[in-house]
PDB file of C-alpha atoms in Angstrom:
ATOM      1  CA  MET A   1       0.000   0.000   0.000  1.00 49.00           C
ATOM      2  CA  ASN A   2       1.284   3.452  -0.818  1.00 46.00           C
ATOM      3  CA  SER A   3       2.734   5.009   2.323  1.00 43.00           C
ATOM      4  CA  ARG A   4       1.288   8.439   1.552  1.00 49.00           C
ATOM      5  CA  SER A   5      -2.111   8.897   3.090  1.00 54.00           C
ATOM      6  CA  TYR A   6      -4.954   9.745   0.750  1.00 55.00           C
ATOM      7  CA  ALA A   7      -6.125  12.166   3.426  1.00 51.00           C
ATOM      8  CA  ASP A   8      -2.818  14.020   3.110  1.00 50.00           C
ATOM      9  CA  SER A   9      -3.501  14.998  -0.505  1.00 49.00           C
ATOM     10  CA  ALA A  10      -4.399  18.627  -1.198  1.00 46.00           C
ATOM     11  CA  THR A  11      -8.033  19.646  -1.053  1.00 48.00           C
ATOM     12  CA  VAL A  12      -9.746  19.928  -4.425  1.00 47.00           C
ATOM     13  CA  ARG A  13     -10.209  23.557  -5.392  1.00 54.00           C
ATOM     14  CA  SER A  14     -13.527  25.059  -6.432  1.00 51.00           C
ATOM     15  CA  GLY A  15     -14.056  24.782 -10.185  1.00 66.00           C
ATOM     16  CA  GLU A  16     -11.514  21.992 -10.584  1.00 86.00           C
ATOM     17  CA  ARG A  17     -12.636  18.864 -12.438  1.00 96.00           C
ATOM     18  CA  THR A  18     -12.260  15.812 -10.248  1.00 97.00           C
ATOM     19  CA  LEU A  19     -12.468  12.035 -10.331  1.00 98.00           C
ATOM     20  CA  LEU A  20     -14.131   9.986  -7.608  1.00 98.00           C
ATOM     21  CA  ALA A  21     -13.407   6.263  -7.794  1.00 98.00           C
ATOM     22  CA  SER A  22     -15.009   3.530  -5.708  1.00 98.00           C
ATOM     23  CA  ILE A  23     -15.009  -0.226  -5.155  1.00 98.00           C
ATOM     24  CA  HIS A  24     -18.448  -1.712  -4.491  1.00 98.00           C
ATOM     25  CA  ASP A  25     -19.488  -4.824  -2.569  1.00 97.00           C
ATOM     26  CA  VAL A  26     -16.499  -4.788  -0.231  1.00 98.00           C
ATOM     27  CA  GLY A  27     -16.536  -7.602   2.293  1.00 98.00           C
ATOM     28  CA  PRO A  28     -15.091 -11.016   3.073  1.00 97.00           C
ATOM     29  CA  ARG A  29     -17.222 -12.725   0.423  1.00 96.00           C
ATOM     30  CA  PHE A  30     -15.163 -11.083  -2.324  1.00 97.00           C
ATOM     31  CA  GLU A  31     -11.868 -10.605  -0.498  1.00 98.00           C
ATOM     32  CA  ALA A  32      -9.581 -11.717  -3.337  1.00 98.00           C
ATOM     33  CA  GLN A  33     -11.468  -9.657  -5.929  1.00 98.00           C
ATOM     34  CA  VAL A  34     -11.476  -6.559  -3.702  1.00 98.00           C
ATOM     35  CA  ASP A  35      -7.730  -6.923  -3.144  1.00 98.00           C
ATOM     36  CA  ALA A  36      -7.173  -7.130  -6.903  1.00 98.00           C
ATOM     37  CA  LEU A  37      -9.340  -4.084  -7.582  1.00 98.00           C
ATOM     38  CA  ALA A  38      -7.663  -2.080  -4.816  1.00 98.00           C
ATOM     39  CA  ASP A  39      -4.253  -2.837  -6.330  1.00 98.00           C
ATOM     40  CA  ARG A  40      -5.489  -1.949  -9.808  1.00 98.00           C
ATOM     41  CA  LEU A  41      -7.021   1.364  -8.778  1.00 98.00           C
ATOM     42  CA  SER A  42      -3.990   2.251  -6.662  1.00 98.00           C
ATOM     43  CA  ARG A  43      -1.726   1.863  -9.691  1.00 98.00           C
ATOM     44  CA  HIS A  44      -3.831   4.290 -11.700  1.00 98.00           C
ATOM     45  CA  LEU A  45      -4.605   6.772  -8.937  1.00 98.00           C
ATOM     46  CA  GLY A  46      -1.233   6.981  -7.220  1.00 97.00           C
ATOM     47  CA  GLY A  47      -2.198   5.092  -4.098  1.00 97.00           C
ATOM     48  CA  PRO A  48      -5.360   4.001  -2.263  1.00 97.00           C
ATOM     49  CA  ARG A  49      -7.207   7.125  -3.340  1.00 98.00           C
ATOM     50  CA  PHE A  50     -10.701   5.697  -3.664  1.00 98.00           C
ATOM     51  CA  ALA A  51     -13.793   4.861  -1.645  1.00 98.00           C
ATOM     52  CA  MET A  52     -15.004   1.447  -0.551  1.00 98.00           C
ATOM     53  CA  LEU A  53     -18.665   0.455  -0.236  1.00 98.00           C
ATOM     54  CA  VAL A  54     -18.811  -2.055   2.600  1.00 98.00           C
ATOM     55  CA  VAL A  55     -21.507  -4.739   2.919  1.00 98.00           C
ATOM     56  CA  PRO A  56     -21.969  -5.982   6.510  1.00 97.00           C
ATOM     57  CA  ASN A  57     -23.265  -9.458   5.582  1.00 97.00           C
ATOM     58  CA  HIS A  58     -23.424 -10.110   1.848  1.00 95.00           C
ATOM     59  CA  TRP A  59     -26.496 -12.241   1.069  1.00 92.00           C
ATOM     60  CA  GLY A  60     -26.450 -13.406   4.682  1.00 92.00           C
ATOM     61  CA  GLU A  61     -23.447 -15.588   3.857  1.00 93.00           C
ATOM     62  CA  ALA A  62     -20.412 -13.445   4.732  1.00 95.00           C
ATOM     63  CA  PRO A  63     -20.770 -11.689   8.108  1.00 97.00           C
ATOM     64  CA  LEU A  64     -18.170  -8.950   8.397  1.00 98.00           C
ATOM     65  CA  GLY A  65     -18.492  -9.027  12.174  1.00 97.00           C
ATOM     66  CA  GLU A  66     -16.917 -12.500  12.238  1.00 97.00           C
ATOM     67  CA  ALA A  67     -14.136 -11.849   9.696  1.00 98.00           C
ATOM     68  CA  ARG A  68     -11.287 -10.569  11.862  1.00 98.00           C
ATOM     69  CA  ALA A  69      -8.643 -10.685   9.133  1.00 98.00           C
ATOM     70  CA  PHE A  70     -10.803  -8.681   6.733  1.00 98.00           C
ATOM     71  CA  GLN A  71     -11.632  -6.216   9.488  1.00 98.00           C
ATOM     72  CA  ALA A  72      -7.897  -5.588   9.856  1.00 98.00           C
ATOM     73  CA  LYS A  73      -7.680  -4.841   6.128  1.00 98.00           C
ATOM     74  CA  LEU A  74     -10.518  -2.339   6.380  1.00 98.00           C
ATOM     75  CA  ARG A  75      -8.793  -0.570   9.281  1.00 98.00           C
ATOM     76  CA  GLU A  76      -5.547  -0.399   7.317  1.00 98.00           C
ATOM     77  CA  TRP A  77      -7.266   0.994   4.214  1.00 98.00           C
ATOM     78  CA  ALA A  78      -9.176   3.518   6.317  1.00 98.00           C
ATOM     79  CA  SER A  79      -5.974   4.612   8.061  1.00 98.00           C
ATOM     80  CA  HIS A  80      -4.576   5.504   4.630  1.00 97.00           C
ATOM     81  CA  GLY A  81      -7.581   7.685   3.841  1.00 97.00           C
ATOM     82  CA  VAL A  82      -9.869   5.285   1.978  1.00 98.00           C
ATOM     83  CA  GLU A  83     -13.426   6.522   2.515  1.00 98.00           C
ATOM     84  CA  MET A  84     -15.784   3.845   3.816  1.00 98.00           C
ATOM     85  CA  PHE A  85     -19.466   3.920   2.876  1.00 98.00           C
ATOM     86  CA  VAL A  86     -22.211   1.752   4.357  1.00 98.00           C
ATOM     87  CA  HIS A  87     -23.520  -0.296   1.430  1.00 98.00           C
ATOM     88  CA  GLY A  88     -26.755  -1.799   2.696  1.00 96.00           C
ATOM     89  CA  TRP A  89     -26.726  -4.756   5.048  1.00 97.00           C
ATOM     90  CA  PHE A  90     -27.392  -7.926   3.046  1.00 94.00           C
ATOM     91  CA  HIS A  91     -27.156  -6.479  -0.505  1.00 88.00           C
ATOM     92  CA  LYS A  92     -30.078  -8.795  -1.275  1.00 76.00           C
ATOM     93  CA  ASP A  93     -33.651  -7.834  -2.109  1.00 61.00           C
ATOM     94  CA  GLY A  94     -36.023  -9.966  -0.072  1.00 60.00           C
ATOM     95  CA  GLY A  95     -39.241  -8.302  -1.223  1.00 52.00           C
ATOM     96  CA  SER A  96     -41.617  -8.417  -4.169  1.00 46.00           C
ATOM     97  CA  HIS A  97     -42.359  -5.348  -6.278  1.00 36.00           C
ATOM     98  CA  SER A  98     -44.781  -4.018  -8.840  1.00 40.00           C
ATOM     99  CA  GLY A  99     -45.001  -0.963 -11.061  1.00 45.00           C
ATOM    100  CA  ALA A 100     -41.883   1.195 -11.342  1.00 43.00           C
ATOM    101  CA  ALA A 101     -40.197  -0.621  -8.467  1.00 40.00           C
ATOM    102  CA  GLY A 102     -40.833  -3.943 -10.189  1.00 40.00           C
ATOM    103  CA  PHE A 103     -39.204  -2.659 -13.376  1.00 39.00           C
ATOM    104  CA  LYS A 104     -36.143  -1.474 -11.445  1.00 39.00           C
ATOM    105  CA  ALA A 105     -35.872  -4.731  -9.522  1.00 40.00           C
ATOM    106  CA  LYS A 106     -36.022  -6.772 -12.730  1.00 41.00           C
ATOM    107  CA  HIS A 107     -33.930  -4.700 -15.107  1.00 39.00           C
ATOM    108  CA  MET A 108     -31.517  -2.662 -12.972  1.00 45.00           C
ATOM    109  CA  THR A 109     -30.179  -5.376 -10.680  1.00 48.00           C
ATOM    110  CA  ALA A 110     -30.089  -9.145 -10.214  1.00 54.00           C
ATOM    111  CA  GLY A 111     -32.089  -9.387  -6.994  1.00 62.00           C
ATOM    112  CA  GLU A 112     -29.786  -7.021  -5.107  1.00 72.00           C
ATOM    113  CA  GLY A 113     -31.908  -3.884  -4.656  1.00 81.00           C
ATOM    114  CA  GLU A 114     -32.105  -4.419  -0.902  1.00 94.00           C
ATOM    115  CA  PHE A 115     -33.487  -0.971  -0.049  1.00 95.00           C
ATOM    116  CA  LEU A 116     -36.023  -0.761  -2.861  1.00 94.00           C
ATOM    117  CA  GLY A 117     -38.992  -2.095  -0.877  1.00 90.00           C
ATOM    118  CA  LEU A 118     -38.073  -1.655   2.784  1.00 96.00           C
ATOM    119  CA  SER A 119     -40.279   0.273   5.187  1.00 95.00           C
ATOM    120  CA  LYS A 120     -38.776   3.359   6.779  1.00 97.00           C
ATOM    121  CA  PRO A 121     -38.241   1.679  10.193  1.00 97.00           C
ATOM    122  CA  GLU A 122     -36.543  -1.371   8.669  1.00 96.00           C
ATOM    123  CA  ALA A 123     -34.408   0.732   6.309  1.00 97.00           C
ATOM    124  CA  LEU A 124     -33.349   2.955   9.201  1.00 98.00           C
ATOM    125  CA  ARG A 125     -32.483  -0.036  11.375  1.00 97.00           C
ATOM    126  CA  ARG A 126     -30.235  -1.557   8.710  1.00 98.00           C
ATOM    127  CA  MET A 127     -28.580   1.803   8.008  1.00 98.00           C
ATOM    128  CA  GLN A 128     -27.857   2.392  11.687  1.00 98.00           C
ATOM    129  CA  ASP A 129     -26.686  -1.170  12.348  1.00 98.00           C
ATOM    130  CA  GLY A 130     -24.392  -1.066   9.320  1.00 98.00           C
ATOM    131  CA  ARG A 131     -22.942   2.261  10.362  1.00 98.00           C
ATOM    132  CA  ALA A 132     -22.334   1.105  13.939  1.00 98.00           C
ATOM    133  CA  LEU A 133     -20.614  -2.083  12.801  1.00 98.00           C
ATOM    134  CA  ILE A 134     -18.335  -0.457  10.235  1.00 98.00           C
ATOM    135  CA  GLU A 135     -17.411   2.511  12.413  1.00 98.00           C
ATOM    136  CA  ASP A 136     -16.568   0.166  15.287  1.00 98.00           C
ATOM    137  CA  ILE A 137     -14.253  -1.766  12.940  1.00 98.00           C
ATOM    138  CA  ILE A 138     -12.464   1.182  11.324  1.00 98.00           C
ATOM    139  CA  GLY A 139     -12.428   3.434  14.386  1.00 98.00           C
ATOM    140  CA  ARG A 140     -13.665   6.525  12.558  1.00 98.00           C
ATOM    141  CA  PRO A 141     -16.867   7.882  10.968  1.00 98.00           C
ATOM    142  CA  THR A 142     -18.198   6.410   7.761  1.00 98.00           C
ATOM    143  CA  ALA A 143     -18.415   8.697   4.728  1.00 98.00           C
ATOM    144  CA  GLY A 144     -22.086   8.084   4.002  1.00 98.00           C
ATOM    145  CA  PHE A 145     -24.612   5.573   2.736  1.00 98.00           C
ATOM    146  CA  ILE A 146     -25.048   4.109  -0.748  1.00 98.00           C
ATOM    147  CA  ALA A 147     -27.864   1.636  -1.346  1.00 97.00           C
ATOM    148  CA  PRO A 148     -27.074  -1.604  -3.174  1.00 96.00           C
ATOM    149  CA  ALA A 149     -27.559  -1.171  -6.932  1.00 94.00           C
ATOM    150  CA  TRP A 150     -28.091   2.555  -6.177  1.00 96.00           C
ATOM    151  CA  LEU A 151     -31.799   1.778  -5.659  1.00 95.00           C
ATOM    152  CA  TYR A 152     -33.865   3.523  -2.972  1.00 96.00           C
ATOM    153  CA  GLY A 153     -37.546   3.024  -2.270  1.00 95.00           C
ATOM    154  CA  PRO A 154     -39.709   5.617  -0.480  1.00 95.00           C
ATOM    155  CA  GLY A 155     -38.968   4.079   2.915  1.00 96.00           C
ATOM    156  CA  ALA A 156     -35.216   4.217   2.368  1.00 97.00           C
ATOM    157  CA  ARG A 157     -35.340   7.833   1.213  1.00 97.00           C
ATOM    158  CA  GLU A 158     -37.334   8.796   4.304  1.00 97.00           C
ATOM    159  CA  ALA A 159     -34.937   6.871   6.546  1.00 98.00           C
ATOM    160  CA  LEU A 160     -31.948   8.740   5.151  1.00 97.00           C
ATOM    161  CA  GLY A 161     -33.348  11.925   6.637  1.00 92.00           C
ATOM    162  CA  ASP A 162     -33.125  10.423  10.124  1.00 96.00           C
ATOM    163  CA  ALA A 163     -29.971   8.316   9.775  1.00 97.00           C
ATOM    164  CA  GLY A 164     -27.516  11.208  10.011  1.00 97.00           C
ATOM    165  CA  PHE A 165     -25.274  10.293   7.088  1.00 98.00           C
ATOM    166  CA  ALA A 166     -23.227  13.127   5.617  1.00 97.00           C
ATOM    167  CA  MET A 167     -24.008  12.074   2.050  1.00 98.00           C
ATOM    168  CA  ALA A 168     -25.733   9.518  -0.131  1.00 98.00           C
ATOM    169  CA  GLU A 169     -25.382   8.508  -3.766  1.00 98.00           C
ATOM    170  CA  ASP A 170     -27.496   7.044  -6.537  1.00 97.00           C
ATOM    171  CA  HIS A 171     -26.664   6.400 -10.170  1.00 96.00           C
ATOM    172  CA  MET A 172     -27.170  10.023 -11.215  1.00 97.00           C
ATOM    173  CA  ARG A 173     -26.113  12.149  -8.246  1.00 98.00           C
ATOM    174  CA  VAL A 174     -24.526  12.560  -4.837  1.00 98.00           C
ATOM    175  CA  TRP A 175     -26.605  14.487  -2.299  1.00 98.00           C
ATOM    176  CA  ARG A 176     -26.723  15.581   1.336  1.00 97.00           C
ATOM    177  CA  PRO A 177     -29.640  13.848   3.083  1.00 97.00           C
ATOM    178  CA  SER A 178     -29.983  16.527   5.756  1.00 96.00           C
ATOM    179  CA  ASP A 179     -31.282  19.114   3.284  1.00 96.00           C
ATOM    180  CA  GLY A 180     -31.383  17.380  -0.110  1.00 96.00           C
ATOM    181  CA  ALA A 181     -28.615  19.560  -1.576  1.00 96.00           C
ATOM    182  CA  VAL A 182     -27.086  17.986  -4.711  1.00 97.00           C
ATOM    183  CA  LEU A 183     -23.307  17.745  -4.342  1.00 97.00           C
ATOM    184  CA  ALA A 184     -22.458  16.155  -7.694  1.00 97.00           C
ATOM    185  CA  LYS A 185     -24.458  15.084 -10.717  1.00 97.00           C
ATOM    186  CA  GLY A 186     -24.013  12.934 -13.791  1.00 97.00           C
ATOM    187  CA  PRO A 187     -24.110   9.182 -14.426  1.00 98.00           C
ATOM    188  CA  VAL A 188     -21.692   6.809 -12.752  1.00 98.00           C
ATOM    189  CA  VAL A 189     -19.367   4.986 -15.148  1.00 98.00           C
ATOM    190  CA  THR A 190     -19.651   1.352 -14.158  1.00 98.00           C
ATOM    191  CA  TRP A 191     -19.507  -2.096 -15.730  1.00 98.00           C
ATOM    192  CA  ALA A 192     -21.766  -5.169 -15.688  1.00 95.00           C
ATOM    193  CA  SER A 193     -20.524  -8.743 -15.933  1.00 93.00           C
ATOM    194  CA  ARG A 194     -23.592 -10.929 -15.511  1.00 83.00           C
ATOM    195  CA  SER A 195     -24.454 -11.422 -19.199  1.00 91.00           C
ATOM    196  CA  ARG A 196     -22.866 -10.927 -22.606  1.00 94.00           C
ATOM    197  CA  ALA A 197     -25.401  -8.247 -23.482  1.00 95.00           C
ATOM    198  CA  ARG A 198     -24.648  -6.281 -20.324  1.00 94.00           C
ATOM    199  CA  ILE A 199     -20.927  -6.653 -20.865  1.00 97.00           C
ATOM    200  CA  ARG A 200     -21.256  -5.242 -24.381  1.00 97.00           C
ATOM    201  CA  SER A 201     -23.474  -2.353 -23.314  1.00 97.00           C
ATOM    202  CA  SER A 202     -21.249  -1.371 -20.395  1.00 98.00           C
ATOM    203  CA  LEU A 203     -18.168  -1.463 -22.619  1.00 98.00           C
ATOM    204  CA  ALA A 204     -19.914   0.788 -25.134  1.00 98.00           C
ATOM    205  CA  PHE A 205     -21.045   3.261 -22.489  1.00 98.00           C
ATOM    206  CA  ALA A 206     -17.609   3.425 -20.862  1.00 98.00           C
ATOM    207  CA  ALA A 207     -15.983   4.126 -24.229  1.00 98.00           C
ATOM    208  CA  LEU A 208     -18.482   6.890 -24.971  1.00 98.00           C
ATOM    209  CA  ALA A 209     -18.156   8.354 -21.477  1.00 98.00           C
ATOM    210  CA  ARG A 210     -14.418   8.932 -21.860  1.00 98.00           C
ATOM    211  CA  THR A 211     -15.232  11.910 -24.058  1.00 97.00           C
ATOM    212  CA  ALA A 212     -18.940  12.611 -23.551  1.00 98.00           C
ATOM    213  CA  LEU A 213     -18.635  13.052 -19.762  1.00 98.00           C
ATOM    214  CA  ARG A 214     -15.471  15.124 -19.885  1.00 96.00           C
ATOM    215  CA  PRO A 215     -17.347  18.409 -19.198  1.00 96.00           C
ATOM    216  CA  LEU A 216     -18.654  17.107 -15.851  1.00 97.00           C
ATOM    217  CA  LYS A 217     -17.062  18.762 -12.842  1.00 96.00           C
ATOM    218  CA  THR A 218     -17.195  15.462 -10.964  1.00 98.00           C
ATOM    219  CA  LEU A 219     -16.746  12.134 -12.738  1.00 98.00           C
ATOM    220  CA  ARG A 220     -17.588   9.003 -10.774  1.00 98.00           C
ATOM    221  CA  ILE A 221     -16.138   5.616 -11.691  1.00 98.00           C
ATOM    222  CA  ALA A 222     -17.300   2.509  -9.806  1.00 98.00           C
ATOM    223  CA  VAL A 223     -15.969  -1.037 -10.070  1.00 98.00           C
ATOM    224  CA  HIS A 224     -17.365  -4.318  -8.761  1.00 98.00           C
ATOM    225  CA  PRO A 225     -15.841  -7.693  -7.819  1.00 97.00           C
ATOM    226  CA  GLY A 226     -17.470  -9.337 -10.848  1.00 97.00           C
ATOM    227  CA  ASP A 227     -15.467  -7.073 -13.154  1.00 98.00           C
ATOM    228  CA  THR A 228     -12.348  -9.092 -12.311  1.00 98.00           C
ATOM    229  CA  THR A 229     -13.782 -12.139 -14.106  1.00 97.00           C
ATOM    230  CA  VAL A 230     -13.924 -10.530 -17.583  1.00 98.00           C
ATOM    231  CA  THR A 231     -10.714  -9.418 -19.286  1.00 98.00           C
ATOM    232  CA  SER A 232     -12.463  -6.966 -21.593  1.00 98.00           C
ATOM    233  CA  LEU A 233     -14.025  -5.218 -18.596  1.00 98.00           C
ATOM    234  CA  LEU A 234     -10.655  -4.879 -16.873  1.00 98.00           C
ATOM    235  CA  ASP A 235      -9.172  -3.439 -20.060  1.00 98.00           C
ATOM    236  CA  SER A 236     -12.032  -0.949 -20.250  1.00 98.00           C
ATOM    237  CA  ILE A 237     -11.602   0.021 -16.596  1.00 98.00           C
ATOM    238  CA  ASP A 238      -7.897   0.628 -17.236  1.00 98.00           C
ATOM    239  CA  ALA A 239      -8.698   2.788 -20.255  1.00 98.00           C
ATOM    240  CA  SER A 240     -11.312   4.829 -18.388  1.00 98.00           C
ATOM    241  CA  LEU A 241      -9.092   5.454 -15.377  1.00 98.00           C
ATOM    242  CA  SER A 242      -6.119   6.354 -17.551  1.00 98.00           C
ATOM    243  CA  ALA A 243      -8.216   8.832 -19.534  1.00 98.00           C
ATOM    244  CA  ALA A 244      -9.748  10.339 -16.395  1.00 98.00           C
ATOM    245  CA  VAL A 245      -6.481  11.018 -14.561  1.00 97.00           C
ATOM    246  CA  ARG A 246      -5.086  12.809 -17.611  1.00 95.00           C
ATOM    247  CA  HIS A 247      -7.785  15.461 -17.339  1.00 92.00           C
ATOM    248  CA  ARG A 248      -8.803  15.380 -13.681  1.00 97.00           C
ATOM    249  CA  ARG A 249      -7.515  15.515 -10.174  1.00 97.00           C
ATOM    250  CA  VAL A 250      -8.254  12.496  -7.977  1.00 98.00           C
ATOM    251  CA  GLY A 251     -10.631  13.736  -5.305  1.00 97.00           C
ATOM    252  CA  ARG A 252     -12.445  12.530  -2.218  1.00 97.00           C
ATOM    253  CA  TYR A 253     -16.175  12.348  -1.632  1.00 98.00           C
ATOM    254  CA  ALA A 254     -15.666  14.448   1.486  1.00 97.00           C
ATOM    255  CA  ASP A 255     -14.491  17.322  -0.714  1.00 96.00           C
ATOM    256  CA  LEU A 256     -18.029  17.617  -2.070  1.00 97.00           C
ATOM    257  CA  LEU A 257     -19.303  18.748   1.316  1.00 95.00           C
ATOM    258  CA  THR A 258     -17.232  21.931   1.148  1.00 89.00           C
ATOM    259  CA  ARG A 259     -17.495  22.603  -2.565  1.00 69.00           C
ATOM    260  CA  ALA A 260     -20.423  24.583  -3.966  1.00 50.00           C
ATOM    261  CA  ASP A 261     -19.976  23.939  -7.668  1.00 50.00           C
ATOM    262  CA  ALA A 262     -21.207  20.358  -8.142  1.00 51.00           C
TER     263      ALA A 262
END
């Protein structure tokens, strides 16, 4: 790991175009893949200058609270300035949906929109439990909350107002739950590995985004453990990161809280 702390890097200046990079689905279930992605991003970004989205118990099969070795890794990453977000609890959607929510559940994720159908009390409980667990492990505050698959139902959106997170993110924006202020906007560049059609479409979008999204003040790039299983996706990730760092400064999500030009 690069000895220079991410937190030691200079604050992003107002008006400066920045890159925010993140690794999703971080937890003991995908330890090897997360390690590989962290190494890959560090090579491009000059160190561990990215965020991690931590899942407390992925699909109920990988409890972070029992994974002492992985907890130590999280503490080490956090000590070097990696921002830690609460990323749901199970990352699994246990409900049934209809209408717009049914469309999102079917077409925007493979059964992983955990917070799409939760009631406010249940959403709030999982947010608070996830925050308490992760903050106890890393010994510092979490950066915010990001729902699995970036999907929020009405209950989850209401719960965010009471949960006290500094920021939240969906596919099109980053915002401050306390007052709804938008901190950054524009689509996340991400990749999908679960079918050939999704691989092709994500490759096409990433290629287009390298130029089409250049005017954005804040560009977000997100990678997932499944990306490590497809060579063409890894090549595309490399190309997107290389292009981004040529034109942007690597930033931190926390910078958005003090910058007024999202």
